[in-house]
mmCIF file of C-alpha atoms and ligand atoms in Angstrom:
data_model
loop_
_atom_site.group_PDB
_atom_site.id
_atom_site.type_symbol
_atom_site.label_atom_id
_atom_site.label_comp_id
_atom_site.label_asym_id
_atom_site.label_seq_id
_atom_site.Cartn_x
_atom_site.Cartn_y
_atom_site.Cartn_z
ATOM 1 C CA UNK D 80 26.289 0.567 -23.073
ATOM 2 C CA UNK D 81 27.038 -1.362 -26.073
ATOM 3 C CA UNK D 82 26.996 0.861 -29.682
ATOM 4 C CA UNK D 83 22.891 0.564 -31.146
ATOM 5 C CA UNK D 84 22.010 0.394 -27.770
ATOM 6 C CA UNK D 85 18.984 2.811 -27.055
ATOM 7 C CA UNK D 86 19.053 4.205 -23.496
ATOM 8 C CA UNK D 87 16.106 5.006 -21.142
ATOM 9 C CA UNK D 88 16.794 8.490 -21.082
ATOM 10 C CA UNK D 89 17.225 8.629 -25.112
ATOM 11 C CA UNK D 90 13.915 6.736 -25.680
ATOM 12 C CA UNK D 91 11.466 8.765 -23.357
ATOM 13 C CA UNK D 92 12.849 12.281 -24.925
ATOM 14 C CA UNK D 93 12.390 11.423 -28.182
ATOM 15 C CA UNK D 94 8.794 10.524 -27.466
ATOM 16 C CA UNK D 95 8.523 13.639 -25.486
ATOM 17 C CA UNK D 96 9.997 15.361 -28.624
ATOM 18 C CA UNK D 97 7.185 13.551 -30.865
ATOM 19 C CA UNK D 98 4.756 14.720 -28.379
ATOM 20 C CA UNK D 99 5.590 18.259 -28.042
ATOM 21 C CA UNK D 100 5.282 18.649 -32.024
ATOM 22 C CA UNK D 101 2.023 16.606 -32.044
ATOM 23 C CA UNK D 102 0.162 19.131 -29.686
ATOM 24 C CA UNK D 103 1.475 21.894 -30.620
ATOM 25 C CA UNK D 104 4.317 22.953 -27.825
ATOM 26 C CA UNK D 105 7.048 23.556 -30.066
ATOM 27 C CA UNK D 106 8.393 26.839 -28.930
ATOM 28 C CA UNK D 107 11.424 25.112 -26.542
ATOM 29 C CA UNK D 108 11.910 21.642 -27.210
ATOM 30 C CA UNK D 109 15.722 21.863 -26.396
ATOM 31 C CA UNK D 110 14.977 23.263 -22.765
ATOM 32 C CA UNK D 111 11.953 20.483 -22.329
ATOM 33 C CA UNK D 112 13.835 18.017 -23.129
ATOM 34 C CA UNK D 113 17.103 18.746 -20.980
ATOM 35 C CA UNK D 114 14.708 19.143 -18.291
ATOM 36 C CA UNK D 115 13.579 15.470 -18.771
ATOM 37 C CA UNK D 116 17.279 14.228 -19.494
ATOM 38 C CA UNK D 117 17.664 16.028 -16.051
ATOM 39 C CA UNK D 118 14.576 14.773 -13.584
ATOM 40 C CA UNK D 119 15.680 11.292 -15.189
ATOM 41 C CA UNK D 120 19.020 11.264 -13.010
ATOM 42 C CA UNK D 121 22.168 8.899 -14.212
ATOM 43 C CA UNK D 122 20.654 5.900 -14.269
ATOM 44 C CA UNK D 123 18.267 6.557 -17.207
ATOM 45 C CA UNK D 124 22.031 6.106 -19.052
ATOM 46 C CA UNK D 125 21.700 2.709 -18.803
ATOM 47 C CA UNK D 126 20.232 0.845 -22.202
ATOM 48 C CA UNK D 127 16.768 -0.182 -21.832
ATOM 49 C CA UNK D 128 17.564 -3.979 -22.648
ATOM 50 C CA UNK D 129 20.305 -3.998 -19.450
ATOM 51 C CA UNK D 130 18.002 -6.596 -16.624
ATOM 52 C CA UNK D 131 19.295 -4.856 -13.881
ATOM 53 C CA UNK D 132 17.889 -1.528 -13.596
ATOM 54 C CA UNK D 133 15.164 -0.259 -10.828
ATOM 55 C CA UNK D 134 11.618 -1.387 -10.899
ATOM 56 C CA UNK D 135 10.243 1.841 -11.096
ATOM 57 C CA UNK D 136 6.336 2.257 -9.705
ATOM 58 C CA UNK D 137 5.766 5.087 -11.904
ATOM 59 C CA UNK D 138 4.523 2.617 -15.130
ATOM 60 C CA UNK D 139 3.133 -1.108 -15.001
ATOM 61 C CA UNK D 140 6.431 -2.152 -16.886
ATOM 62 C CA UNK D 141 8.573 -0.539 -14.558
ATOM 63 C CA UNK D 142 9.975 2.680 -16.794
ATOM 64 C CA UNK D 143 10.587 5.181 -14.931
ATOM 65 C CA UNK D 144 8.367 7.770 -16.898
ATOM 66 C CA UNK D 145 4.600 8.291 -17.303
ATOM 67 C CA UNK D 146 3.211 10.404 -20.283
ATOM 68 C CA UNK D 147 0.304 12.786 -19.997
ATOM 69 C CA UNK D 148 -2.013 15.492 -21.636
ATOM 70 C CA UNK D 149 -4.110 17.494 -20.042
ATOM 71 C CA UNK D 150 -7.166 18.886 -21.869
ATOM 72 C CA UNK D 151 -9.859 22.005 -21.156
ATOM 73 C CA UNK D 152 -12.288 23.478 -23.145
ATOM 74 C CA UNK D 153 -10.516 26.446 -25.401
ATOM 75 C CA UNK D 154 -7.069 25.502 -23.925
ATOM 76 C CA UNK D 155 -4.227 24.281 -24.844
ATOM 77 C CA UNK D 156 -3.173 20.879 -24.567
ATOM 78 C CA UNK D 157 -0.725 21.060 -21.509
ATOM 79 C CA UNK D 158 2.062 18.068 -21.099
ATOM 80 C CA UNK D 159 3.260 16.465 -18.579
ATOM 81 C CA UNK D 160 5.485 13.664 -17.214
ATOM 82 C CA UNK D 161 5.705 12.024 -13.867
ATOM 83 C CA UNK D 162 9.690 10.667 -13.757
ATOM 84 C CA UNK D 163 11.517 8.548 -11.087
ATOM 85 C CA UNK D 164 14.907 9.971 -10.831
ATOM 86 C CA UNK D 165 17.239 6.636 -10.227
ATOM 87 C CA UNK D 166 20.942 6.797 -9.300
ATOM 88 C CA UNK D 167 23.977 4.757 -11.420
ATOM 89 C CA UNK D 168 23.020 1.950 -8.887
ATOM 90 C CA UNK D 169 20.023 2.410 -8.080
ATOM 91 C CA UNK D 170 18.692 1.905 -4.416
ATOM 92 C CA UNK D 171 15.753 4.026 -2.085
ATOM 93 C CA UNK D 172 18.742 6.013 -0.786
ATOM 94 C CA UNK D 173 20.801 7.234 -3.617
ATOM 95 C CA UNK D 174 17.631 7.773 -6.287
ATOM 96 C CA UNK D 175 16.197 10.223 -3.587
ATOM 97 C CA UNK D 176 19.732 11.682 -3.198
ATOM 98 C CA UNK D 177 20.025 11.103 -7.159
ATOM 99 C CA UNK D 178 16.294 13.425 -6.942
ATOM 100 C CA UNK D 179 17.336 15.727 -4.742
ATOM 101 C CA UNK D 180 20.880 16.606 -6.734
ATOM 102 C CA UNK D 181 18.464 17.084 -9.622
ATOM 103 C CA UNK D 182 16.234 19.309 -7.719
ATOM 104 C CA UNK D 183 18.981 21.524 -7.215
ATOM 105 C CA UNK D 184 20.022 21.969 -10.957
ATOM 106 C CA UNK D 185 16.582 22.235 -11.771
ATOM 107 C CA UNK D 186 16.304 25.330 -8.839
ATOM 108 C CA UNK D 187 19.020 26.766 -11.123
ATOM 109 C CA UNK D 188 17.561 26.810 -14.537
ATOM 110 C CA UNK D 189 13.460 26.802 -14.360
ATOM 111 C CA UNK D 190 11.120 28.804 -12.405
ATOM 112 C CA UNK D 191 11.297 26.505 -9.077
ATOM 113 C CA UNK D 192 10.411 27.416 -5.428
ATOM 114 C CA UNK D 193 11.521 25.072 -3.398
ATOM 115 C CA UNK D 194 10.087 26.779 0.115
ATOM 116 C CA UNK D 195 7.005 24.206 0.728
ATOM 117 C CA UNK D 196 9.047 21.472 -0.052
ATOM 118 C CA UNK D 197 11.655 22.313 2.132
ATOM 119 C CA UNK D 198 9.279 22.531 4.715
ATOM 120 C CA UNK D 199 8.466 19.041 4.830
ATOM 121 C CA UNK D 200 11.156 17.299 3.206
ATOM 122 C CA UNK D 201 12.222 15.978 6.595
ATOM 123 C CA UNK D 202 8.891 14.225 7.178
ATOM 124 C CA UNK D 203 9.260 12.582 3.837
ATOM 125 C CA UNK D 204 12.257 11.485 3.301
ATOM 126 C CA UNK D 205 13.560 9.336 6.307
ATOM 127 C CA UNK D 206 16.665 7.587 6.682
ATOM 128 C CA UNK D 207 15.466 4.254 5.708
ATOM 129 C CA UNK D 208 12.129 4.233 3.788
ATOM 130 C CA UNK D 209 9.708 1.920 4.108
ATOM 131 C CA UNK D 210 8.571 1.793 0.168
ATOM 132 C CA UNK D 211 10.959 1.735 -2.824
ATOM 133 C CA UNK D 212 8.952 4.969 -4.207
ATOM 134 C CA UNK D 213 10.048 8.575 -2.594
ATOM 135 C CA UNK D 214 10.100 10.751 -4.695
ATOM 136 C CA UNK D 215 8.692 11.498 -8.371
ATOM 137 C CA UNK D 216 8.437 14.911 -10.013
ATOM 138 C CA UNK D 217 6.276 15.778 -12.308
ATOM 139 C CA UNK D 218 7.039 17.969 -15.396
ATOM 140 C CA UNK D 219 4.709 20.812 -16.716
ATOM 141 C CA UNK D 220 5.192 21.642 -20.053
ATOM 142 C CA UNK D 221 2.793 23.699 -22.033
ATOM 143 C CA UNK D 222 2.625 26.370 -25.014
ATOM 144 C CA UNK D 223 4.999 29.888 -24.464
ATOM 145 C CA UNK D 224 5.305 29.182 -20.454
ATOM 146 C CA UNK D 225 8.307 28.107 -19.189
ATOM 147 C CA UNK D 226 8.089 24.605 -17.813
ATOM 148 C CA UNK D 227 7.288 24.183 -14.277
ATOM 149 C CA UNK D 228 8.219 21.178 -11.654
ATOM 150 C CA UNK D 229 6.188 19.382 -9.162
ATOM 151 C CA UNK D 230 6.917 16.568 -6.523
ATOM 152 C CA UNK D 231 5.521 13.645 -5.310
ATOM 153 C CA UNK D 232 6.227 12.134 -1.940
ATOM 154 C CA UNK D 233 4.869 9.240 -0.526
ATOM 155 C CA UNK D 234 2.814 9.348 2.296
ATOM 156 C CA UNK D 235 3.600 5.696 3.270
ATOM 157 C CA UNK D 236 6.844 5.941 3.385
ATOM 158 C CA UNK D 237 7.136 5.576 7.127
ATOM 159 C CA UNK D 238 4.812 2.895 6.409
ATOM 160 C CA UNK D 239 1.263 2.753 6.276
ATOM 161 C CA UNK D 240 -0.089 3.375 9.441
ATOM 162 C CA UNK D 241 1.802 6.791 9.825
ATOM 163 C CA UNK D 242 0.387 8.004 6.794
ATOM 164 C CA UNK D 243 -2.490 9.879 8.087
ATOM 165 C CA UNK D 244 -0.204 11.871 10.571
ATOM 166 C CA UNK D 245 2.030 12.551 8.282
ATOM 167 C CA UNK D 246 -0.068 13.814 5.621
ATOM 168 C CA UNK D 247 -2.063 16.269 8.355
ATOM 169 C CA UNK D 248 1.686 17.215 9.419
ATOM 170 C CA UNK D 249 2.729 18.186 6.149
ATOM 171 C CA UNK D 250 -1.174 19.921 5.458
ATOM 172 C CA UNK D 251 -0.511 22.080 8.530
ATOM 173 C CA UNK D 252 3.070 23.104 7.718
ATOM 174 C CA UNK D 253 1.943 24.233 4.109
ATOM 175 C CA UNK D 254 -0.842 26.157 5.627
ATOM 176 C CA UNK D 255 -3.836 23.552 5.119
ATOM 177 C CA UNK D 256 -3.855 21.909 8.125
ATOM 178 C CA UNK D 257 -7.576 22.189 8.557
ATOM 179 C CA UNK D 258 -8.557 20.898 5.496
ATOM 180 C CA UNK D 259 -7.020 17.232 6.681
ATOM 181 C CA UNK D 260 -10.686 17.100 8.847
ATOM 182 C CA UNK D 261 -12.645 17.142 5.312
ATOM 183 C CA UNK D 262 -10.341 14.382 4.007
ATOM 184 C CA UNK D 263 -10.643 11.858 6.934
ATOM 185 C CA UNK D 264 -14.392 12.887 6.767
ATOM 186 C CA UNK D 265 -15.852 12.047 3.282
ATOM 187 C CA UNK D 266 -12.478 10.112 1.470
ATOM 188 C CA UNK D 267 -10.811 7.745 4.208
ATOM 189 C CA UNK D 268 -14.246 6.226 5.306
ATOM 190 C CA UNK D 269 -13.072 2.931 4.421
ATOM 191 C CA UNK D 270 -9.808 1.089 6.725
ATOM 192 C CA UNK D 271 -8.001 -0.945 4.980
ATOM 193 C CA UNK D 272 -9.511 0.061 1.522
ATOM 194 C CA UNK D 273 -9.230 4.310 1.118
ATOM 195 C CA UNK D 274 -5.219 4.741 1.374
ATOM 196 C CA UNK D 275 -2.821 7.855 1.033
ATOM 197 C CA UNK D 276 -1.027 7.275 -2.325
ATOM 198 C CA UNK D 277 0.761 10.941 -3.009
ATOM 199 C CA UNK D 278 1.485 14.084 -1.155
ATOM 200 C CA UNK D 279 2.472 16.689 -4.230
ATOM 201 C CA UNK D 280 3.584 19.948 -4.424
ATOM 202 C CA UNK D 281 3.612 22.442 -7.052
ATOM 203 C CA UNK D 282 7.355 23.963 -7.065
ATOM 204 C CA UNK D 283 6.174 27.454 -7.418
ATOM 205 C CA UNK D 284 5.844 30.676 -5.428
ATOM 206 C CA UNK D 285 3.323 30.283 -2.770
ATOM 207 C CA UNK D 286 0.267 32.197 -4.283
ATOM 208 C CA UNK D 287 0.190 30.032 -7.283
ATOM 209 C CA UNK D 288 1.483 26.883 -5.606
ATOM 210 C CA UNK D 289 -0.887 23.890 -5.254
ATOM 211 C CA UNK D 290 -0.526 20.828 -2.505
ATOM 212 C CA UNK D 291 -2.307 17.895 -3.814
ATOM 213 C CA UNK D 292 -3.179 15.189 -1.928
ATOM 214 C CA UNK D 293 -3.853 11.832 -3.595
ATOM 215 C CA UNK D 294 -6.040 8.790 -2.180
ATOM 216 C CA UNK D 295 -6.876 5.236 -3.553
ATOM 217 C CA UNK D 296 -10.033 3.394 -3.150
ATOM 218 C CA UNK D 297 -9.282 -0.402 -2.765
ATOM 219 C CA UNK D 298 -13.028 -1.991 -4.540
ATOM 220 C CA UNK D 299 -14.746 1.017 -4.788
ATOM 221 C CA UNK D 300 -17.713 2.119 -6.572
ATOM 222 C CA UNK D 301 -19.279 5.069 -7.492
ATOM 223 C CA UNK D 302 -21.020 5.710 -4.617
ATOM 224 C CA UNK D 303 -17.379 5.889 -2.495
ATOM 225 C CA UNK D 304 -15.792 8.154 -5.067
ATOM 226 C CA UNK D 305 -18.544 10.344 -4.840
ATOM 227 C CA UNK D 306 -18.916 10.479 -1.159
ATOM 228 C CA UNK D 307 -15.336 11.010 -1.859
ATOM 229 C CA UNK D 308 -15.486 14.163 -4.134
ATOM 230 C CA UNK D 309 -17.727 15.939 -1.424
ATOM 231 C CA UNK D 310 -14.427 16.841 0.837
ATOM 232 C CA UNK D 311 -13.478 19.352 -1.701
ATOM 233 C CA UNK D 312 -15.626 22.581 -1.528
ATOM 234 C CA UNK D 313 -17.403 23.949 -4.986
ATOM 235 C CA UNK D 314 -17.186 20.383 -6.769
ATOM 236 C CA UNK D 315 -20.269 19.029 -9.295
ATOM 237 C CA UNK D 316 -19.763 15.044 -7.947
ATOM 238 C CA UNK D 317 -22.646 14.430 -10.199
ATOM 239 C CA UNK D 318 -20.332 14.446 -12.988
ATOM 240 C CA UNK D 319 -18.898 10.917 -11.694
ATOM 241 C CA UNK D 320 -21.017 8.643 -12.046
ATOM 242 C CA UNK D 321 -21.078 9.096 -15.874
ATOM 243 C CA UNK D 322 -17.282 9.251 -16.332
ATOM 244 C CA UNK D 323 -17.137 5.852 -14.160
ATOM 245 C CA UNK D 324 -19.127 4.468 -16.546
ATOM 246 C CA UNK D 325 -17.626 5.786 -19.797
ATOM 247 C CA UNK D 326 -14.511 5.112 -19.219
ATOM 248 C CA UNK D 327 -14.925 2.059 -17.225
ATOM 249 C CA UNK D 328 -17.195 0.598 -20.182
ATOM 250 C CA UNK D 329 -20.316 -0.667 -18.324
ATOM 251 C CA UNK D 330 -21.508 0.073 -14.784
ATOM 252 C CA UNK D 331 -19.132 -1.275 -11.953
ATOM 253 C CA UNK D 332 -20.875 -2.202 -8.518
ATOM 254 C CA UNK D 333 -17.209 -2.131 -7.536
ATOM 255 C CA UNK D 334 -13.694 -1.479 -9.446
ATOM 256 C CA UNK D 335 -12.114 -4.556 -8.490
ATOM 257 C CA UNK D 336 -8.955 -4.335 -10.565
ATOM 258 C CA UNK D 337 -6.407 -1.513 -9.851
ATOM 259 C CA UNK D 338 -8.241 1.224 -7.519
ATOM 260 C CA UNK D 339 -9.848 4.627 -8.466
ATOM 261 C CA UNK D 340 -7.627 7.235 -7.321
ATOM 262 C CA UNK D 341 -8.841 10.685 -5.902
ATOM 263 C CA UNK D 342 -6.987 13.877 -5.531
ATOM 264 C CA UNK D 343 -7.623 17.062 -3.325
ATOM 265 C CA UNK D 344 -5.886 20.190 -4.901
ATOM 266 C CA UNK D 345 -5.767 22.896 -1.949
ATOM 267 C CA UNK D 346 -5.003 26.518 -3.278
ATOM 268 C CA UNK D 347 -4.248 29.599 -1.759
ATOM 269 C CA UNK D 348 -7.209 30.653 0.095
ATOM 270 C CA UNK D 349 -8.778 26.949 0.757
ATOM 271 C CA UNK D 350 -8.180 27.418 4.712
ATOM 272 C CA UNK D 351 -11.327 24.636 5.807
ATOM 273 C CA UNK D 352 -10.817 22.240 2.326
ATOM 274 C CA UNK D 353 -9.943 21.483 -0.612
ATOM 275 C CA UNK D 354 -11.415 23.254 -3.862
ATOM 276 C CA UNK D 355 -10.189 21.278 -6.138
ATOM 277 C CA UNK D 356 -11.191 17.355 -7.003
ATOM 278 C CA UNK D 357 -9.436 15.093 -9.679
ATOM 279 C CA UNK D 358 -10.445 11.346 -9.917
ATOM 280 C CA UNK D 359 -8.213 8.614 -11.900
ATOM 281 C CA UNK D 360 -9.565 6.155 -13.361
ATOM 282 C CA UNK D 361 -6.479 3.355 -14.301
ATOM 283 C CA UNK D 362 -8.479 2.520 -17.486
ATOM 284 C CA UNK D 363 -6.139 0.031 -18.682
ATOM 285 C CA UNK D 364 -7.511 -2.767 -16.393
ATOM 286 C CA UNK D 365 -11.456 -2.579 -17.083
ATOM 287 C CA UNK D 366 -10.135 -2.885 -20.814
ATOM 288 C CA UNK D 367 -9.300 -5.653 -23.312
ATOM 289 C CA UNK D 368 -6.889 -3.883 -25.661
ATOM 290 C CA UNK D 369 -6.109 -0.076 -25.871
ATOM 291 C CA UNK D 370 -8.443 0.462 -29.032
ATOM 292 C CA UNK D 371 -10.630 -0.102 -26.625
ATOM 293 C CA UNK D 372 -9.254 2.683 -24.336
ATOM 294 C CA UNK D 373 -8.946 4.873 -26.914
ATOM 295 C CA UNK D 374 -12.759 4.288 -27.579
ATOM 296 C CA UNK D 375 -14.059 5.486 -24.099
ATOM 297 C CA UNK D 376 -11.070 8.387 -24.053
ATOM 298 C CA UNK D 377 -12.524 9.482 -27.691
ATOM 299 C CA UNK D 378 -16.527 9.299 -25.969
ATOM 300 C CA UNK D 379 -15.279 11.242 -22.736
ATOM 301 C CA UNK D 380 -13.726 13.966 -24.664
ATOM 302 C CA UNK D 381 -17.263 14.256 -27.067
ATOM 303 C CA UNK D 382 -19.216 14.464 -23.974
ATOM 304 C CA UNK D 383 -17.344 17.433 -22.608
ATOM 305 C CA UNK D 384 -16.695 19.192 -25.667
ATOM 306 C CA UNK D 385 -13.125 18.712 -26.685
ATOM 307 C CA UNK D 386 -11.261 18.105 -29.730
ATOM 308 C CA UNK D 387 -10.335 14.427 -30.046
ATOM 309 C CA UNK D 388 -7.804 14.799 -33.055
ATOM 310 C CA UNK D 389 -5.138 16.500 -30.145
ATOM 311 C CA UNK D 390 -5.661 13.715 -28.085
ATOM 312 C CA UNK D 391 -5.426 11.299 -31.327
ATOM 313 C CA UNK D 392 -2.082 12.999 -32.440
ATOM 314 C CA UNK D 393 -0.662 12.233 -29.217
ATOM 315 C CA UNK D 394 -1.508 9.469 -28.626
ATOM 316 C CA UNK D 395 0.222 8.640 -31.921
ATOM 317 C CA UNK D 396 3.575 10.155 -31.122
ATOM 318 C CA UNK D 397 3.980 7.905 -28.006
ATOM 319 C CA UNK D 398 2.431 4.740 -29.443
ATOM 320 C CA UNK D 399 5.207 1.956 -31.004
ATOM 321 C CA UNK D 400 2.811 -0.570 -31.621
ATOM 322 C CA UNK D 401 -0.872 -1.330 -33.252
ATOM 323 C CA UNK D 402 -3.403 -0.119 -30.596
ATOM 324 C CA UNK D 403 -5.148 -3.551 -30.178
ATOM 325 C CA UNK D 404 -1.636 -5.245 -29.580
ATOM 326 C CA UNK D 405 -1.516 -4.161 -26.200
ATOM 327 C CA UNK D 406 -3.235 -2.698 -23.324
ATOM 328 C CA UNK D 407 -1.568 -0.177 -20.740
ATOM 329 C CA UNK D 408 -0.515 2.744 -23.177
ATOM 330 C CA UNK D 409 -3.575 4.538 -22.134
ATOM 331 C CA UNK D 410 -3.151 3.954 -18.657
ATOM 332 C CA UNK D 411 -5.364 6.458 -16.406
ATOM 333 C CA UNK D 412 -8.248 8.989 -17.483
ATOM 334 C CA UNK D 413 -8.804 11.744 -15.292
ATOM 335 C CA UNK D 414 -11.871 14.036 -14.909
ATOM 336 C CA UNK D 415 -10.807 17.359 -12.995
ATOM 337 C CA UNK D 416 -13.387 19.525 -11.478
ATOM 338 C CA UNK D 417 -13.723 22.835 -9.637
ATOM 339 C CA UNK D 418 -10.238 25.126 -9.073
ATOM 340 C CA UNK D 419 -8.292 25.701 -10.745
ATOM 341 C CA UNK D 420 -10.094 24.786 -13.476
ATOM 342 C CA UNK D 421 -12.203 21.765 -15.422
ATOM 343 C CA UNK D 422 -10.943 19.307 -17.446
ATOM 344 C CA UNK D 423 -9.855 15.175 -18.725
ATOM 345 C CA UNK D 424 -6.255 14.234 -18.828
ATOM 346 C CA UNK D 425 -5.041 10.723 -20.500
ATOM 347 C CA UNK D 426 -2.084 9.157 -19.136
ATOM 348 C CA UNK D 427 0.296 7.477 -21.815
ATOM 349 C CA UNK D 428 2.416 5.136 -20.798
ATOM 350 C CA UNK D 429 6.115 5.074 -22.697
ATOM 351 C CA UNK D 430 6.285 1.310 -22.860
ATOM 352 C CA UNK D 431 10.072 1.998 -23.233
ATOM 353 C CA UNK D 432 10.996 -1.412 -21.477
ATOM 354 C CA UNK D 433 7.620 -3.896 -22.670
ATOM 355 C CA UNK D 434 4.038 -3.953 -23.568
ATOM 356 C CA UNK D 435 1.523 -6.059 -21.772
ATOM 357 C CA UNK D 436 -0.847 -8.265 -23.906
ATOM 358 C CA UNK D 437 -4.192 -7.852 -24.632
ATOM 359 C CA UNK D 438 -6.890 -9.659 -22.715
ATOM 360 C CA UNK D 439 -9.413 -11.973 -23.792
ATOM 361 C CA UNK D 440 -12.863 -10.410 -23.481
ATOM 362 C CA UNK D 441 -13.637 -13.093 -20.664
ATOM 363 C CA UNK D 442 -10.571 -11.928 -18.523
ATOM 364 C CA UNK D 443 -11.052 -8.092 -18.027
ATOM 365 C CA UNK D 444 -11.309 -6.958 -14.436
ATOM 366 C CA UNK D 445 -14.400 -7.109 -12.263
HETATM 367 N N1 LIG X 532 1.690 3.526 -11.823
HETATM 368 C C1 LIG X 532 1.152 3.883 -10.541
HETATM 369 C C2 LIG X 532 -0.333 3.542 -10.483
HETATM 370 O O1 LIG X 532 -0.924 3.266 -11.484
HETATM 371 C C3 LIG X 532 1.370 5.352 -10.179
HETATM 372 C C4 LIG X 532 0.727 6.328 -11.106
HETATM 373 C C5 LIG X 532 1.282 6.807 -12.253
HETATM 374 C C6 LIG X 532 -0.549 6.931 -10.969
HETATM 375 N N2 LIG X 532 0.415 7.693 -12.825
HETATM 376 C C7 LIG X 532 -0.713 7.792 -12.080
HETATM 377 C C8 LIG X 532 -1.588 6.834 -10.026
HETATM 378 C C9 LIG X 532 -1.888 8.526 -12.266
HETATM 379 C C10 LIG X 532 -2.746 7.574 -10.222
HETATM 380 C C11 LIG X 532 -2.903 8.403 -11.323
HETATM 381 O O2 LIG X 532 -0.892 3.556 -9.415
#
């Protein structure tokens, strides 16, 4: 890399730096941010202006790191990254054994159980995927814990039409095997349009550890996202159609840009379904500009009672341009219900490699 040259890896931990201090999480920058520097693997050495590096699936511009804050009522802001680990030339092979090297460290130095992921690494990680994306972590970082790890795998990495068996697999080898009935039931109504996106696992001890299971909704409106909701046990899906039409700015027979996402959180305990229910909405395409997102993120938070100027201050550490210059920093609001416990999350993309233009009012998504 030639001298002034920024790399990936520098860029995305000094915004993580920025962000730590804007929320408040300031106890063990150093450790956060080798953690990052870690999960990032050796390609994130390369200098962000170098054409040849992966195109990662974790941001719209390809970076391979995703920004996010997590809010609750009388908690604090918790914050987390989802990162693509690529290798020094990067391919599907050697970033998952660029991941799994990093896993290892990582074993060494936070509070990581690798047991559940051990037990179906095998079904995840083939010889020869079928997608370039196989495996993300996600970071946890949050105020006088020590940070905590989680993974995603990709259910369609065998491709798509062994996702469903492989996702009830890996349900019944974690001990949640007949909560897979409830999914097929009320979320995967739809062929062709309700998809596995993400099998995660929390990295930690079994009592605490989560298994999420993620699903997107190709053109789906609120009534799918709420029939949805209803596989995961103790959920208010009344809630949705509101935040649908906050954050997506009008009402929406369908979401015909990027899809809604749902996930299922199982927890110890959940032994016929899910008892947790997160939905995603990607934001950034039912938007012209991200003053706009900011907007809806701002009314979301009012409605359920949190403090805006957190989400504000972040939002400010990550941002390197005017908010109307652009759309895509705030890239997915979240509304999470039931276990373990309530609350909105804003995604933030890094923008470390470009920004995408604003749209003209006429152009937004349908
Ligand atoms: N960028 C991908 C997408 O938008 C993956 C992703 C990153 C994602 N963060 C997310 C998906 C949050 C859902 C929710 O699909």
């Amino acid at each position: 890399m030639a001298a002034g040259e920024v790399s990936i890896r520098d860029f995305t931990t000094s915004q993580l730096t920025g962000l730590l201090h804007s929320v408040g999480i300031g106890d063990n920058i150093a450790d956060c941010v080798s953690l990052l520097a870690d999960a990032l693997g050796p390609g994130a050495l390369r200098s962000i202006s170098d054409p040849i590096r992966w195109a990662s699936g974790v941001a719209d511009d390809h970076s391979p790191v995703e920004f996010s804050t997590a809010f609750g009522i009388g908690e604090r802001p918790v914050v987390r990254m989802i990162v693509e680990p690529t290798a020094n030339t990067p391919s599907r092979q050697d970033n998952t054994a660029a991941a799994l090297r990093a896993l290892r460290r990582m074993a060494r130095r936070a509070d990581v159980d690798t047991s559940r992921f051990d037990a179906v690494a095998d079904l995840f990680l083939p010889e020869h995927p079928e997608q370039d994306f196989v495996f993300w972590y996600s970071l946890v970082l949050q105020h006088a814990t020590p940070p905590a790890v989680k993974v995603y795998l990709n259910p369609e990495v065998r491709g798509g039409a062994a996702a469903d068996g492989l996702v009830h697999e890996a349900l019944s080898r974690t001990g949640f095997g007949a909560g897979h009935a409830a999914l097929r039931a009320h979320a995967l109504t739809r062929p062709g349009l309700d998809r596995y996106s993400f099998f995660a696992l929390d990295l930690v001890e079994r009592r605490r550890a989560r298994v999420k299971v993620y699903v997107s909704h190709d053109l789906a409106g609120v009534a799918d996202v709420t029939r949805a909701a209803q596989a995961a046990t103790g959920v208010d899906s009344d809630r949705l159609p509101d935040f649908c039409l906050l954050t997506g700015g009008r009402e929406h027979p369908t979401f015909g840009g990027r899809p809604l996402v749902s996930s299922f959180t199982f927890m110890d305990g959940d032994d016929t379904a899910p008892s947790g229910y997160s939905l995603y909405v990607p934001i950034r395409d039912y938007v012209n500009d991200d003053a706009e997102a900011r907007a809806r993120v701002l009314a979301v938070m009012a409605k359920y009672g949190l403090d805006a100027t957190q989400f504000d201050r972040a939002l400010d550490s990550i941002a390197q341009r005017p908010l109307d210059e652009g759309v895509g920093l705030i890239a997915h609001v979240s509304l999470r219900m039931g276990r373990p416990r309530p609350g909105i999350s804003v995604y933030l993309s890094s923008e470390a490699y470009s920004t995408t233009a604003p749209r003209s009012a006429t152009s937004v998504a349908v």
